[in-house]
Amino acid sequence: MLILANALGVSDKFWVVGYSTGSVHAWAALRYIPDRLAGAAMFAPMVNPYDSLMNRGERYGTWEKWTRKRKFMYFLARRFPKFLSYFYRQSFLSGKHGQIDQWLALTLGRRDRALIEDPIYEEFWQRDVEESIRQGNAKPFVEEAVLQVSNWGFSLADLKLQKKQRGKGILNLIKFFLSGSEEEYTGFLGPIHIWQGMDDKVVPPSMTDFVHRVLPSAAVHKLPYEGHFTYLYFCDECHRQIFTTLFGTPQGPLPVNNTIEVEQTSLDDMQVQEDASTQDDFKTD
């Protein structure tokens, strides 16, 4: 992310967006490059289903929503990742792309089911899949699956905003008062917004309950009757609500820079003059 941001000349802080299993990378950004981030917008964020911080209810509420095939995939990713290549060649790389729930061994709610059966979504899904497997390589899919159930090198608890503990002893206390420094905090200081469909069976609400318990400062937006896909795909009003929540009420289009208009006009004039000159040359010939 840093390489991309620097290559694009992004010097200001930027937001990260995490959706479903892609949230792994958003969580990592919050942990390792917090000074570059303005905030995070998360949609049905996935966490490690084997996370030791999950309590019994959160773990049960997650696993009981999943199909046997999906549970088996996570078992392979955790214990025998080499066998995942065969799994993906029978699904992702098979060339036969059926409905997303069968393809990814997903359990879907009523509204998600209705969405994926829509011809517009089916066309989008086919194009999306074909692009993602263009190279025909199973390795990236295996790496992502293994990463999902591995030790990330940090815990979500590391992102919790809390006061930094001072060193013990009278000398540290005197040093603190003499320096006149303010309280220091650890964790991610910016806003974290989470949108969670309450009928989501891909990333069940119990996962977001776990995240909110560990990160109580995160703003959770619970969406009744919404599934894993319905709030994010082909819903302009949903997108307006999201951007309004993050950035406030829209203020209309940005003012056009007159300098740019003048420069564009001059370029157009130059093109017209060049075309006219070319025509004169043809006439001369």
PDB file of C-alpha atoms in Angstrom:
ATOM      1  CA  MET A   1       0.000   0.000   0.000  1.00  0.00           C
ATOM      2  CA  LEU A   2       2.806   2.390   0.840  1.00  0.00           C
ATOM      3  CA  ILE A   3       4.592   1.678  -2.441  1.00  0.00           C
ATOM      4  CA  LEU A   4       1.402   2.337  -4.391  1.00  0.00           C
ATOM      5  CA  ALA A   5       0.581   5.508  -2.449  1.00  0.00           C
ATOM      6  CA  ASN A   6       4.101   6.866  -2.928  1.00  0.00           C
ATOM      7  CA  ALA A   7       4.124   5.970  -6.623  1.00  0.00           C
ATOM      8  CA  LEU A   8       0.870   7.900  -7.095  1.00  0.00           C
ATOM      9  CA  GLY A   9       2.216  10.881  -5.184  1.00  0.00           C
ATOM     10  CA  VAL A  10      -0.328  10.539  -2.379  1.00  0.00           C
ATOM     11  CA  SER A  11       1.175  12.595   0.432  1.00  0.00           C
ATOM     12  CA  ASP A  12      -1.997  13.123   2.493  1.00  0.00           C
ATOM     13  CA  LYS A  13      -3.519  10.507   4.725  1.00  0.00           C
ATOM     14  CA  PHE A  14      -5.834   8.102   2.937  1.00  0.00           C
ATOM     15  CA  TRP A  15      -8.660   5.735   3.836  1.00  0.00           C
ATOM     16  CA  VAL A  16      -8.508   1.965   3.483  1.00  0.00           C
ATOM     17  CA  VAL A  17     -11.505  -0.151   2.547  1.00  0.00           C
ATOM     18  CA  GLY A  18     -11.775  -3.753   3.658  1.00  0.00           C
ATOM     19  CA  TYR A  19     -14.461  -6.095   2.341  1.00  0.00           C
ATOM     20  CA  SER A  20     -14.943  -9.674   3.511  1.00  0.00           C
ATOM     21  CA  THR A  21     -11.659 -11.633   3.436  1.00  0.00           C
ATOM     22  CA  GLY A  22      -9.876  -8.626   1.931  1.00  0.00           C
ATOM     23  CA  SER A  23     -10.180  -7.011   5.350  1.00  0.00           C
ATOM     24  CA  VAL A  24      -7.074  -8.940   6.412  1.00  0.00           C
ATOM     25  CA  HIS A  25      -4.976  -6.384   4.554  1.00  0.00           C
ATOM     26  CA  ALA A  26      -6.950  -3.443   5.944  1.00  0.00           C
ATOM     27  CA  TRP A  27      -6.374  -4.712   9.493  1.00  0.00           C
ATOM     28  CA  ALA A  28      -2.654  -4.986   8.705  1.00  0.00           C
ATOM     29  CA  ALA A  29      -2.580  -1.407   7.410  1.00  0.00           C
ATOM     30  CA  LEU A  30      -4.164  -0.164  10.639  1.00  0.00           C
ATOM     31  CA  ARG A  31      -1.481  -1.991  12.568  1.00  0.00           C
ATOM     32  CA  TYR A  32       1.641  -1.194  10.552  1.00  0.00           C
ATOM     33  CA  ILE A  33       1.045   2.153   8.785  1.00  0.00           C
ATOM     34  CA  PRO A  34      -1.397   3.979  11.107  1.00  0.00           C
ATOM     35  CA  ASP A  35       0.324   7.347  10.592  1.00  0.00           C
ATOM     36  CA  ARG A  36      -0.556   7.258   6.868  1.00  0.00           C
ATOM     37  CA  LEU A  37      -4.240   6.435   7.346  1.00  0.00           C
ATOM     38  CA  ALA A  38      -7.182   8.772   7.801  1.00  0.00           C
ATOM     39  CA  GLY A  39      -9.517   5.922   8.723  1.00  0.00           C
ATOM     40  CA  ALA A  40     -10.948   2.572   7.717  1.00  0.00           C
ATOM     41  CA  ALA A  41     -14.267   1.550   6.168  1.00  0.00           C
ATOM     42  CA  MET A  42     -14.960  -2.153   6.659  1.00  0.00           C
ATOM     43  CA  PHE A  43     -17.776  -4.206   5.158  1.00  0.00           C
ATOM     44  CA  ALA A  44     -18.484  -7.606   6.725  1.00  0.00           C
ATOM     45  CA  PRO A  45     -14.841  -7.767   7.821  1.00  0.00           C
ATOM     46  CA  MET A  46     -13.376 -11.228   8.131  1.00  0.00           C
ATOM     47  CA  VAL A  47     -11.045 -12.140  10.968  1.00  0.00           C
ATOM     48  CA  ASN A  48      -9.140 -15.324  11.683  1.00  0.00           C
ATOM     49  CA  PRO A  49     -11.858 -17.838  12.666  1.00  0.00           C
ATOM     50  CA  TYR A  50      -9.310 -19.542  14.907  1.00  0.00           C
ATOM     51  CA  ASP A  51      -8.466 -16.344  16.804  1.00  0.00           C
ATOM     52  CA  SER A  52      -7.770 -17.253  20.416  1.00  0.00           C
ATOM     53  CA  LEU A  53      -9.502 -14.077  21.643  1.00  0.00           C
ATOM     54  CA  MET A  54     -12.905 -15.239  20.370  1.00  0.00           C
ATOM     55  CA  ASN A  55     -15.169 -16.517  23.100  1.00  0.00           C
ATOM     56  CA  ARG A  56     -17.213 -19.679  22.783  1.00  0.00           C
ATOM     57  CA  GLY A  57     -20.389 -17.948  21.634  1.00  0.00           C
ATOM     58  CA  GLU A  58     -18.613 -15.893  18.965  1.00  0.00           C
ATOM     59  CA  ARG A  59     -16.789 -18.933  17.626  1.00  0.00           C
ATOM     60  CA  TYR A  60     -19.929 -21.085  17.542  1.00  0.00           C
ATOM     61  CA  GLY A  61     -21.982 -18.292  15.932  1.00  0.00           C
ATOM     62  CA  THR A  62     -19.409 -18.137  13.144  1.00  0.00           C
ATOM     63  CA  TRP A  63     -18.718 -21.772  12.393  1.00  0.00           C
ATOM     64  CA  GLU A  64     -22.317 -22.965  12.568  1.00  0.00           C
ATOM     65  CA  LYS A  65     -23.251 -20.693   9.630  1.00  0.00           C
ATOM     66  CA  TRP A  66     -20.750 -22.293   7.258  1.00  0.00           C
ATOM     67  CA  THR A  67     -21.106 -25.294   4.969  1.00  0.00           C
ATOM     68  CA  ARG A  68     -19.096 -28.460   5.553  1.00  0.00           C
ATOM     69  CA  LYS A  69     -17.160 -27.794   2.377  1.00  0.00           C
ATOM     70  CA  ARG A  70     -16.060 -24.366   3.574  1.00  0.00           C
ATOM     71  CA  LYS A  71     -15.085 -25.702   6.980  1.00  0.00           C
ATOM     72  CA  PHE A  72     -13.046 -28.378   5.242  1.00  0.00           C
ATOM     73  CA  MET A  73     -11.296 -25.719   3.139  1.00  0.00           C
ATOM     74  CA  TYR A  74     -10.226 -23.844   6.275  1.00  0.00           C
ATOM     75  CA  PHE A  75      -9.057 -27.130   7.798  1.00  0.00           C
ATOM     76  CA  LEU A  76      -6.892 -27.794   4.732  1.00  0.00           C
ATOM     77  CA  ALA A  77      -5.545 -24.225   4.768  1.00  0.00           C
ATOM     78  CA  ARG A  78      -4.531 -24.622   8.397  1.00  0.00           C
ATOM     79  CA  ARG A  79      -3.199 -28.193   8.352  1.00  0.00           C
ATOM     80  CA  PHE A  80      -2.534 -29.323   4.777  1.00  0.00           C
ATOM     81  CA  PRO A  81      -2.272 -26.231   2.532  1.00  0.00           C
ATOM     82  CA  LYS A  82      -0.614 -28.168  -0.317  1.00  0.00           C
ATOM     83  CA  PHE A  83      -3.928 -29.900  -1.019  1.00  0.00           C
ATOM     84  CA  LEU A  84      -5.681 -26.580  -1.598  1.00  0.00           C
ATOM     85  CA  SER A  85      -4.344 -26.390  -5.151  1.00  0.00           C
ATOM     86  CA  TYR A  86      -6.542 -29.340  -6.081  1.00  0.00           C
ATOM     87  CA  PHE A  87      -9.537 -27.677  -4.415  1.00  0.00           C
ATOM     88  CA  TYR A  88      -9.070 -24.473  -6.389  1.00  0.00           C
ATOM     89  CA  ARG A  89      -8.476 -26.244  -9.682  1.00  0.00           C
ATOM     90  CA  GLN A  90     -11.835 -27.907  -9.207  1.00  0.00           C
ATOM     91  CA  SER A  91     -13.514 -24.545  -8.556  1.00  0.00           C
ATOM     92  CA  PHE A  92     -11.704 -21.288  -9.337  1.00  0.00           C
ATOM     93  CA  LEU A  93      -9.594 -22.590 -12.197  1.00  0.00           C
ATOM     94  CA  SER A  94     -11.963 -25.182 -13.620  1.00  0.00           C
ATOM     95  CA  GLY A  95     -13.440 -22.920 -16.293  1.00  0.00           C
ATOM     96  CA  LYS A  96     -16.938 -23.844 -15.094  1.00  0.00           C
ATOM     97  CA  HIS A  97     -18.257 -20.912 -13.139  1.00  0.00           C
ATOM     98  CA  GLY A  98     -21.642 -21.626 -11.677  1.00  0.00           C
ATOM     99  CA  GLN A  99     -23.436 -19.560  -9.085  1.00  0.00           C
ATOM    100  CA  ILE A 100     -21.199 -18.015  -6.462  1.00  0.00           C
ATOM    101  CA  ASP A 101     -22.681 -19.943  -3.536  1.00  0.00           C
ATOM    102  CA  GLN A 102     -21.932 -23.331  -5.118  1.00  0.00           C
ATOM    103  CA  TRP A 103     -18.583 -22.188  -6.420  1.00  0.00           C
ATOM    104  CA  LEU A 104     -17.322 -20.877  -3.077  1.00  0.00           C
ATOM    105  CA  ALA A 105     -19.300 -23.282  -0.867  1.00  0.00           C
ATOM    106  CA  LEU A 106     -21.255 -20.428   0.689  1.00  0.00           C
ATOM    107  CA  THR A 107     -24.481 -20.355   2.637  1.00  0.00           C
ATOM    108  CA  LEU A 108     -26.615 -17.390   1.559  1.00  0.00           C
ATOM    109  CA  GLY A 109     -29.556 -15.547   3.045  1.00  0.00           C
ATOM    110  CA  ARG A 110     -32.779 -14.734   1.187  1.00  0.00           C
ATOM    111  CA  ARG A 111     -31.760 -11.337  -0.221  1.00  0.00           C
ATOM    112  CA  ASP A 112     -28.281 -12.518  -1.196  1.00  0.00           C
ATOM    113  CA  ARG A 113     -29.901 -15.447  -3.005  1.00  0.00           C
ATOM    114  CA  ALA A 114     -32.182 -13.113  -4.951  1.00  0.00           C
ATOM    115  CA  LEU A 115     -29.246 -10.889  -5.918  1.00  0.00           C
ATOM    116  CA  ILE A 116     -26.984 -13.613  -7.299  1.00  0.00           C
ATOM    117  CA  GLU A 117     -29.828 -14.960  -9.446  1.00  0.00           C
ATOM    118  CA  ASP A 118     -30.238 -11.571 -11.105  1.00  0.00           C
ATOM    119  CA  PRO A 119     -28.888 -11.683 -14.719  1.00  0.00           C
ATOM    120  CA  ILE A 120     -27.020  -8.389 -14.196  1.00  0.00           C
ATOM    121  CA  TYR A 121     -25.120  -9.809 -11.221  1.00  0.00           C
ATOM    122  CA  GLU A 122     -24.466 -13.105 -13.003  1.00  0.00           C
ATOM    123  CA  GLU A 123     -22.867 -11.232 -15.923  1.00  0.00           C
ATOM    124  CA  PHE A 124     -20.760  -9.157 -13.530  1.00  0.00           C
ATOM    125  CA  TRP A 125     -19.728 -12.269 -11.615  1.00  0.00           C
ATOM    126  CA  GLN A 126     -18.614 -14.101 -14.734  1.00  0.00           C
ATOM    127  CA  ARG A 127     -16.484 -11.180 -15.917  1.00  0.00           C
ATOM    128  CA  ASP A 128     -15.007 -10.711 -12.449  1.00  0.00           C
ATOM    129  CA  VAL A 129     -14.048 -14.363 -12.146  1.00  0.00           C
ATOM    130  CA  GLU A 130     -12.558 -14.569 -15.617  1.00  0.00           C
ATOM    131  CA  GLU A 131     -10.355 -11.558 -14.907  1.00  0.00           C
ATOM    132  CA  SER A 132      -9.213 -12.832 -11.503  1.00  0.00           C
ATOM    133  CA  ILE A 133      -8.056 -16.210 -12.872  1.00  0.00           C
ATOM    134  CA  ARG A 134      -6.587 -14.919 -16.136  1.00  0.00           C
ATOM    135  CA  GLN A 135      -3.089 -16.167 -15.235  1.00  0.00           C
ATOM    136  CA  GLY A 136      -4.338 -19.639 -14.346  1.00  0.00           C
ATOM    137  CA  ASN A 137      -2.215 -19.809 -11.214  1.00  0.00           C
ATOM    138  CA  ALA A 138      -3.579 -21.355  -8.015  1.00  0.00           C
ATOM    139  CA  LYS A 139      -0.748 -20.084  -5.812  1.00  0.00           C
ATOM    140  CA  PRO A 140      -2.237 -16.645  -4.944  1.00  0.00           C
ATOM    141  CA  PHE A 141      -5.536 -18.245  -3.914  1.00  0.00           C
ATOM    142  CA  VAL A 142      -3.724 -20.729  -1.702  1.00  0.00           C
ATOM    143  CA  GLU A 143      -1.635 -17.980  -0.105  1.00  0.00           C
ATOM    144  CA  GLU A 144      -4.733 -15.922   0.730  1.00  0.00           C
ATOM    145  CA  ALA A 145      -6.531 -18.917   2.237  1.00  0.00           C
ATOM    146  CA  VAL A 146      -3.527 -19.830   4.384  1.00  0.00           C
ATOM    147  CA  LEU A 147      -3.070 -16.219   5.459  1.00  0.00           C
ATOM    148  CA  GLN A 148      -6.686 -16.095   6.595  1.00  0.00           C
ATOM    149  CA  VAL A 149      -6.172 -18.810   9.212  1.00  0.00           C
ATOM    150  CA  SER A 150      -2.561 -18.052  10.148  1.00  0.00           C
ATOM    151  CA  ASN A 151      -0.939 -15.941  12.828  1.00  0.00           C
ATOM    152  CA  TRP A 152      -0.866 -12.411  11.365  1.00  0.00           C
ATOM    153  CA  GLY A 153       1.956 -11.270  13.631  1.00  0.00           C
ATOM    154  CA  PHE A 154      -0.410  -8.994  15.540  1.00  0.00           C
ATOM    155  CA  SER A 155      -3.718  -9.123  17.337  1.00  0.00           C
ATOM    156  CA  LEU A 156      -6.808  -6.979  16.825  1.00  0.00           C
ATOM    157  CA  ALA A 157      -6.300  -5.979  20.439  1.00  0.00           C
ATOM    158  CA  ASP A 158      -3.151  -4.142  19.313  1.00  0.00           C
ATOM    159  CA  LEU A 159      -5.427  -1.691  17.444  1.00  0.00           C
ATOM    160  CA  LYS A 160      -7.411  -0.787  20.550  1.00  0.00           C
ATOM    161  CA  LEU A 161      -7.070   2.866  21.506  1.00  0.00           C
ATOM    162  CA  GLN A 162      -5.713   3.090  25.031  1.00  0.00           C
ATOM    163  CA  LYS A 163      -3.347   5.155  27.115  1.00  0.00           C
ATOM    164  CA  LYS A 164       0.286   4.205  26.864  1.00  0.00           C
ATOM    165  CA  GLN A 165       1.539   2.837  30.119  1.00  0.00           C
ATOM    166  CA  ARG A 166       4.286   4.830  31.765  1.00  0.00           C
ATOM    167  CA  GLY A 167       7.252   3.211  33.383  1.00  0.00           C
ATOM    168  CA  LYS A 168       6.822   2.397  37.040  1.00  0.00           C
ATOM    169  CA  GLY A 169       8.709   4.072  39.832  1.00  0.00           C
ATOM    170  CA  ILE A 170       9.053   7.544  41.301  1.00  0.00           C
ATOM    171  CA  LEU A 171      11.719   8.613  38.804  1.00  0.00           C
ATOM    172  CA  ASN A 172       9.432   7.964  35.814  1.00  0.00           C
ATOM    173  CA  LEU A 173       6.613   9.860  37.522  1.00  0.00           C
ATOM    174  CA  ILE A 174       8.853  12.878  38.203  1.00  0.00           C
ATOM    175  CA  LYS A 175      10.151  12.780  34.631  1.00  0.00           C
ATOM    176  CA  PHE A 176       6.581  12.801  33.291  1.00  0.00           C
ATOM    177  CA  PHE A 177       5.546  15.863  35.339  1.00  0.00           C
ATOM    178  CA  LEU A 178       8.749  17.798  34.590  1.00  0.00           C
ATOM    179  CA  SER A 179       8.524  17.175  30.849  1.00  0.00           C
ATOM    180  CA  GLY A 180       4.990  18.564  30.739  1.00  0.00           C
ATOM    181  CA  SER A 181       4.130  16.034  28.035  1.00  0.00           C
ATOM    182  CA  GLU A 182       0.557  15.026  27.321  1.00  0.00           C
ATOM    183  CA  GLU A 183      -0.820  11.534  27.684  1.00  0.00           C
ATOM    184  CA  GLU A 184       0.344   9.212  24.922  1.00  0.00           C
ATOM    185  CA  TYR A 185      -1.931   6.640  23.316  1.00  0.00           C
ATOM    186  CA  THR A 186      -1.368   3.338  21.570  1.00  0.00           C
ATOM    187  CA  GLY A 187      -3.528   1.698  18.936  1.00  0.00           C
ATOM    188  CA  PHE A 188      -5.199   3.257  15.920  1.00  0.00           C
ATOM    189  CA  LEU A 189      -6.259   6.848  16.582  1.00  0.00           C
ATOM    190  CA  GLY A 190      -8.486   7.329  13.520  1.00  0.00           C
ATOM    191  CA  PRO A 191     -12.104   6.293  12.924  1.00  0.00           C
ATOM    192  CA  ILE A 192     -13.052   2.704  12.080  1.00  0.00           C
ATOM    193  CA  HIS A 193     -16.492   2.161  10.549  1.00  0.00           C
ATOM    194  CA  ILE A 194     -17.945  -1.311  10.125  1.00  0.00           C
ATOM    195  CA  TRP A 195     -21.064  -2.183   8.115  1.00  0.00           C
ATOM    196  CA  GLN A 196     -22.523  -5.602   8.901  1.00  0.00           C
ATOM    197  CA  GLY A 197     -25.524  -7.296   7.293  1.00  0.00           C
ATOM    198  CA  MET A 198     -27.493  -9.073   9.979  1.00  0.00           C
ATOM    199  CA  ASP A 199     -28.510 -11.817   7.522  1.00  0.00           C
ATOM    200  CA  ASP A 200     -24.922 -12.350   6.384  1.00  0.00           C
ATOM    201  CA  LYS A 201     -24.039 -16.047   6.469  1.00  0.00           C
ATOM    202  CA  VAL A 202     -20.668 -15.644   4.710  1.00  0.00           C
ATOM    203  CA  VAL A 203     -19.177 -13.436   7.428  1.00  0.00           C
ATOM    204  CA  PRO A 204     -21.715 -13.866  10.231  1.00  0.00           C
ATOM    205  CA  PRO A 205     -22.605 -11.000  12.602  1.00  0.00           C
ATOM    206  CA  SER A 206     -20.887 -12.914  15.406  1.00  0.00           C
ATOM    207  CA  MET A 207     -17.548 -11.964  13.822  1.00  0.00           C
ATOM    208  CA  THR A 208     -18.395  -8.275  14.003  1.00  0.00           C
ATOM    209  CA  ASP A 209     -19.595  -8.799  17.597  1.00  0.00           C
ATOM    210  CA  PHE A 210     -16.114 -10.141  18.341  1.00  0.00           C
ATOM    211  CA  VAL A 211     -14.423  -7.195  16.617  1.00  0.00           C
ATOM    212  CA  HIS A 212     -16.590  -4.694  18.493  1.00  0.00           C
ATOM    213  CA  ARG A 213     -15.848  -6.365  21.809  1.00  0.00           C
ATOM    214  CA  VAL A 214     -12.112  -6.111  21.156  1.00  0.00           C
ATOM    215  CA  LEU A 215     -12.335  -2.646  19.528  1.00  0.00           C
ATOM    216  CA  PRO A 216     -15.189  -0.866  21.350  1.00  0.00           C
ATOM    217  CA  SER A 217     -14.320   2.477  19.722  1.00  0.00           C
ATOM    218  CA  ALA A 218     -15.194   1.139  16.262  1.00  0.00           C
ATOM    219  CA  ALA A 219     -18.519   2.417  14.907  1.00  0.00           C
ATOM    220  CA  VAL A 220     -20.664  -0.571  13.912  1.00  0.00           C
ATOM    221  CA  HIS A 221     -23.576  -0.038  11.516  1.00  0.00           C
ATOM    222  CA  LYS A 222     -25.904  -3.030  11.733  1.00  0.00           C
ATOM    223  CA  LEU A 223     -28.024  -3.574   8.624  1.00  0.00           C
ATOM    224  CA  PRO A 224     -31.257  -5.521   9.227  1.00  0.00           C
ATOM    225  CA  TYR A 225     -32.198  -8.020   6.491  1.00  0.00           C
ATOM    226  CA  GLU A 226     -29.004  -7.291   4.502  1.00  0.00           C
ATOM    227  CA  GLY A 227     -26.674 -10.118   3.493  1.00  0.00           C
ATOM    228  CA  HIS A 228     -23.066 -10.317   2.401  1.00  0.00           C
ATOM    229  CA  PHE A 229     -23.528  -8.857  -1.078  1.00  0.00           C
ATOM    230  CA  THR A 230     -26.759  -6.849  -1.101  1.00  0.00           C
ATOM    231  CA  TYR A 231     -25.525  -3.701   0.639  1.00  0.00           C
ATOM    232  CA  LEU A 232     -22.409  -3.292  -1.477  1.00  0.00           C
ATOM    233  CA  TYR A 233     -23.319  -4.413  -4.998  1.00  0.00           C
ATOM    234  CA  PHE A 234     -25.549  -2.399  -7.356  1.00  0.00           C
ATOM    235  CA  CYS A 235     -26.977  -0.176  -4.623  1.00  0.00           C
ATOM    236  CA  ASP A 236     -26.381   3.524  -5.338  1.00  0.00           C
ATOM    237  CA  GLU A 237     -28.373   4.622  -2.306  1.00  0.00           C
ATOM    238  CA  CYS A 238     -26.244   2.390  -0.075  1.00  0.00           C
ATOM    239  CA  HIS A 239     -23.093   3.976  -1.471  1.00  0.00           C
ATOM    240  CA  ARG A 240     -24.474   7.474  -0.818  1.00  0.00           C
ATOM    241  CA  GLN A 241     -25.200   6.495   2.789  1.00  0.00           C
ATOM    242  CA  ILE A 242     -21.671   5.154   3.186  1.00  0.00           C
ATOM    243  CA  PHE A 243     -19.964   8.272   1.825  1.00  0.00           C
ATOM    244  CA  THR A 244     -22.248  10.555   3.837  1.00  0.00           C
ATOM    245  CA  THR A 245     -21.337   8.658   7.003  1.00  0.00           C
ATOM    246  CA  LEU A 246     -17.623   8.930   6.288  1.00  0.00           C
ATOM    247  CA  PHE A 247     -17.360  12.428   4.824  1.00  0.00           C
ATOM    248  CA  GLY A 248     -20.574  14.295   5.686  1.00  0.00           C
ATOM    249  CA  THR A 249     -23.393  15.647   3.551  1.00  0.00           C
ATOM    250  CA  PRO A 250     -22.404  16.154  -0.120  1.00  0.00           C
ATOM    251  CA  GLN A 251     -21.771  19.797  -0.983  1.00  0.00           C
ATOM    252  CA  GLY A 252     -22.232  19.473  -4.739  1.00  0.00           C
ATOM    253  CA  PRO A 253     -19.646  19.323  -7.536  1.00  0.00           C
ATOM    254  CA  LEU A 254     -16.216  20.841  -7.030  1.00  0.00           C
ATOM    255  CA  PRO A 255     -15.668  24.249  -8.663  1.00  0.00           C
ATOM    256  CA  VAL A 256     -13.973  24.086 -12.049  1.00  0.00           C
ATOM    257  CA  ASN A 257     -10.541  25.649 -12.185  1.00  0.00           C
ATOM    258  CA  ASN A 258     -10.636  28.425 -14.791  1.00  0.00           C
ATOM    259  CA  THR A 259      -6.942  28.018 -15.486  1.00  0.00           C
ATOM    260  CA  ILE A 260      -7.514  24.458 -16.572  1.00  0.00           C
ATOM    261  CA  GLU A 261     -10.340  25.575 -18.846  1.00  0.00           C
ATOM    262  CA  VAL A 262      -8.127  28.158 -20.528  1.00  0.00           C
ATOM    263  CA  GLU A 263      -5.348  25.652 -21.011  1.00  0.00           C
ATOM    264  CA  GLN A 264      -7.769  23.120 -22.449  1.00  0.00           C
ATOM    265  CA  THR A 265      -9.174  25.728 -24.842  1.00  0.00           C
ATOM    266  CA  SER A 266      -5.719  26.689 -26.005  1.00  0.00           C
ATOM    267  CA  LEU A 267      -4.910  23.051 -26.654  1.00  0.00           C
ATOM    268  CA  ASP A 268      -8.083  22.698 -28.695  1.00  0.00           C
ATOM    269  CA  ASP A 269      -7.171  25.798 -30.689  1.00  0.00           C
ATOM    270  CA  MET A 270      -3.725  24.379 -31.347  1.00  0.00           C
ATOM    271  CA  GLN A 271      -5.295  21.140 -32.604  1.00  0.00           C
ATOM    272  CA  VAL A 272      -7.586  23.081 -34.962  1.00  0.00           C
ATOM    273  CA  GLN A 273      -4.666  25.123 -36.280  1.00  0.00           C
ATOM    274  CA  GLU A 274      -2.611  21.955 -36.775  1.00  0.00           C
ATOM    275  CA  ASP A 275      -5.477  20.315 -38.707  1.00  0.00           C
ATOM    276  CA  ALA A 276      -5.856  23.414 -40.893  1.00  0.00           C
ATOM    277  CA  SER A 277      -2.121  23.472 -41.565  1.00  0.00           C
ATOM    278  CA  THR A 278      -2.229  19.810 -42.574  1.00  0.00           C
ATOM    279  CA  GLN A 279      -5.068  20.504 -45.010  1.00  0.00           C
ATOM    280  CA  ASP A 280      -3.096  23.393 -46.571  1.00  0.00           C
ATOM    281  CA  ASP A 281      -0.154  21.053 -47.053  1.00  0.00           C
ATOM    282  CA  PHE A 282      -2.388  18.561 -48.854  1.00  0.00           C
ATOM    283  CA  LYS A 283      -3.726  21.347 -51.099  1.00  0.00           C
ATOM    284  CA  THR A 284      -0.193  22.480 -51.902  1.00  0.00           C
ATOM    285  CA  ASP A 285       0.825  18.941 -52.825  1.00  0.00           C
TER     286      ASP A 285
END
